């Protein structure tokens, strides 16, 4: 049976060789994720949906507050 394990020096060389690529790809992934989340932020979508169901400015304005209460209340 042949061993495919790398020696410590080979392992460190592989890490150094891929470090820049991994950093750039992870940074791009995180950037695009946050960009996408900003377009579909819950209070924006729910407010738009609620505005089609009712004309009450109070209900539409409560959407972000209800979202924050739902996020922070379970921690109490």
Coordinates of N, CA and C in Angstrom, one line a residue:
X1 N 0.8 -1.2 0.0 CA 0.0 0.0 0.0 C 0.9 1.2 0.0
X2 N 0.6 2.2 -0.9 CA 1.4 3.4 -0.9 C 0.7 4.5 -0.1
X3 N 1.5 5.3 0.5 CA 1.1 6.4 1.4 C 1.0 7.7 0.6
X4 N -0.2 8.4 0.7 CA -0.3 9.6 0.0 C -0.2 10.8 0.9
X5 N 0.2 10.6 2.1 CA 0.3 11.7 3.1 C 1.5 12.5 2.7
X6 N 1.3 13.8 2.9 CA 2.4 14.8 2.6 C 3.3 14.9 3.9
X7 N 4.6 15.2 3.6 CA 5.5 15.5 4.7 C 5.1 16.9 5.2
X8 N 5.5 17.3 6.4 CA 5.2 18.6 6.9 C 5.7 19.8 6.0
X9 N 6.9 19.6 5.4 CA 7.4 20.6 4.5 C 6.5 20.7 3.2
X10 N 6.1 19.6 2.7 CA 5.3 19.6 1.5 C 3.9 20.2 1.8
X11 N 3.4 19.9 3.0 CA 2.1 20.4 3.4 C 2.2 21.9 3.5
X12 N 3.2 22.5 4.1 CA 3.3 23.9 4.3 C 3.5 24.6 2.9
X13 N 4.2 23.9 2.0 CA 4.4 24.5 0.6 C 3.1 24.5 -0.1
X14 N 2.3 23.5 0.1 CA 0.9 23.5 -0.6 C 0.1 24.6 0.0
X15 N 0.1 24.8 1.3 CA -0.6 25.9 1.9 C -0.2 27.2 1.3
X16 N 1.1 27.5 1.3 CA 1.6 28.7 0.8 C 1.3 29.0 -0.7
X17 N 1.3 27.9 -1.4 CA 1.0 28.0 -2.9 C -0.4 28.4 -3.1
X18 N -1.3 27.9 -2.3 CA -2.8 28.2 -2.5 C -3.3 29.3 -1.6
X19 N -2.5 29.9 -0.8 CA -3.1 30.8 0.2 C -3.6 32.1 -0.5
X20 N -3.0 32.6 -1.5 CA -3.5 33.9 -2.1 C -4.7 33.6 -2.9
X21 N -4.8 32.5 -3.6 CA -6.0 32.1 -4.4 C -7.2 31.9 -3.4
X22 N -7.0 31.2 -2.3 CA -8.0 30.9 -1.4 C -8.5 32.2 -0.8
X23 N -7.6 33.1 -0.4 CA -8.0 34.4 0.1 C -8.9 35.2 -0.9
X24 N -8.5 35.3 -2.1 CA -9.2 36.1 -3.1 C -10.6 35.5 -3.4
X25 N -10.6 34.2 -3.5 CA -11.9 33.5 -3.8 C -12.9 33.7 -2.6
X26 N -12.4 33.5 -1.4 CA -13.2 33.7 -0.2 C -13.7 35.1 -0.1
X27 N -12.9 36.1 -0.4 CA -13.2 37.5 -0.3 C -14.3 37.8 -1.3
X28 N -14.1 37.3 -2.6 CA -15.2 37.5 -3.6 C -16.5 36.8 -3.2
X29 N -16.4 35.6 -2.7 CA -17.6 34.9 -2.3 C -18.4 35.7 -1.2
X30 N -17.7 36.2 -0.2 CA -18.3 36.9 0.9 C -18.9 38.3 0.3
X31 N -18.1 38.9 -0.6 CA -18.6 40.2 -1.1 C -19.9 40.0 -1.9
X32 N -19.9 38.9 -2.8 CA -21.1 38.7 -3.6 C -22.3 38.2 -2.7
X33 N -22.0 37.5 -1.6 CA -23.1 37.1 -0.7 C -23.7 38.3 -0.1
X34 N -22.9 39.2 0.4 CA -23.5 40.4 1.1 C -24.2 41.3 0.1
X35 N -23.7 41.3 -1.1 CA -24.4 42.1 -2.2 C -25.8 41.5 -2.4
X36 N -25.9 40.2 -2.5 CA -27.1 39.5 -2.8 C -28.1 39.7 -1.6
X37 N -27.6 39.6 -0.4 CA -28.4 39.8 0.8 C -29.0 41.2 0.9
X38 N -28.2 42.1 0.4 CA -28.7 43.5 0.5 C -29.9 43.7 -0.5
X39 N -29.9 43.0 -1.6 CA -31.0 43.1 -2.5 C -32.3 42.4 -2.0
X40 N -32.1 41.4 -1.2 CA -33.3 40.6 -0.7 C -33.4 40.7 0.8
X41 N -33.1 41.8 1.4 CA -33.2 42.0 2.8 C -34.6 41.8 3.2
X42 N -34.9 41.1 4.2 CA -36.2 40.7 4.6 C -37.2 41.9 4.8
X43 N -36.8 42.9 5.5 CA -37.7 44.1 5.7 C -38.1 44.8 4.4
X44 N -37.2 44.7 3.4 CA -37.5 45.4 2.1 C -38.5 44.5 1.4
X45 N -38.3 43.3 1.3 CA -39.3 42.4 0.6 C -40.6 42.3 1.3
X46 N -40.6 42.2 2.6 CA -41.8 42.1 3.3 C -42.6 43.4 3.3
X47 N -41.9 44.5 3.4 CA -42.6 45.8 3.3 C -43.3 46.0 1.9
X48 N -42.6 45.6 0.9 CA -43.2 45.7 -0.5 C -44.4 44.8 -0.6
X49 N -44.3 43.5 -0.1 CA -45.4 42.6 -0.1 C -46.6 43.1 0.7
X50 N -46.3 43.7 1.9 CA -47.3 44.2 2.8 C -48.0 45.4 2.1
X51 N -47.3 46.2 1.4 CA -47.8 47.4 0.7 C -48.8 47.0 -0.4
X52 N -48.7 45.8 -0.9 CA -49.7 45.3 -1.9 C -50.9 44.8 -1.2
X53 N -50.8 44.4 0.1 CA -52.0 43.9 0.8 C -52.7 44.9 1.5
X54 N -52.1 46.0 2.0 CA -52.7 47.0 2.7 C -52.1 48.4 2.4
X55 N -52.9 49.4 2.7 CA -52.3 50.8 2.6 C -52.0 51.4 3.9
X56 N -52.0 50.6 5.0 CA -51.8 51.1 6.3 C -50.2 51.4 6.4
X57 N -49.9 52.6 6.6 CA -48.5 53.0 6.8 C -47.9 52.4 8.1
X58 N -48.8 52.3 9.1 CA -48.4 51.8 10.4 C -47.9 50.3 10.2
X59 N -48.7 49.5 9.6 CA -48.4 48.1 9.4 C -47.1 47.9 8.6
X60 N -47.0 48.7 7.5 CA -45.8 48.6 6.7 C -44.6 49.1 7.5
X61 N -44.7 50.1 8.3 CA -43.6 50.6 9.1 C -43.2 49.7 10.2
X62 N -44.1 48.8 10.7 CA -43.8 47.9 11.8 C -43.0 46.7 11.3
X63 N -42.9 46.4 10.0 CA -42.2 45.2 9.6 C -40.7 45.2 10.1
X64 N -39.9 46.3 9.9 CA -38.5 46.2 10.4 C -38.5 46.0 12.0
X65 N -39.4 46.7 12.7 CA -39.5 46.6 14.1 C -39.8 45.1 14.5
X66 N -40.8 44.5 13.9 CA -41.1 43.1 14.2 C -39.9 42.2 13.9
X67 N -39.2 42.5 12.8 CA -38.1 41.7 12.5 C -37.0 41.8 13.6
X68 N -36.7 43.0 14.1 CA -35.7 43.1 15.1 C -36.2 42.5 16.4
X69 N -37.4 42.6 16.8 CA -38.0 42.0 18.0 C -37.8 40.4 17.8
X70 N -38.1 39.9 16.7 CA -38.0 38.5 16.5 C -36.5 38.0 16.6
X71 N -35.6 38.9 16.2 CA -34.2 38.5 16.3 C -33.6 38.6 17.7
X72 N -34.0 39.7 18.4 CA -33.4 39.9 19.7 C -34.2 39.3 20.9
X73 N -35.5 39.1 20.8 CA -36.3 38.6 21.9 C -35.9 37.3 22.4
X74 N -35.6 36.3 21.5 CA -35.3 35.0 22.0 C -34.0 35.0 22.9
X75 N -33.2 36.0 22.8 CA -32.0 36.0 23.6 C -32.2 36.5 25.0
X76 N -33.4 37.0 25.3 CA -33.6 37.5 26.6 C -33.9 36.4 27.6

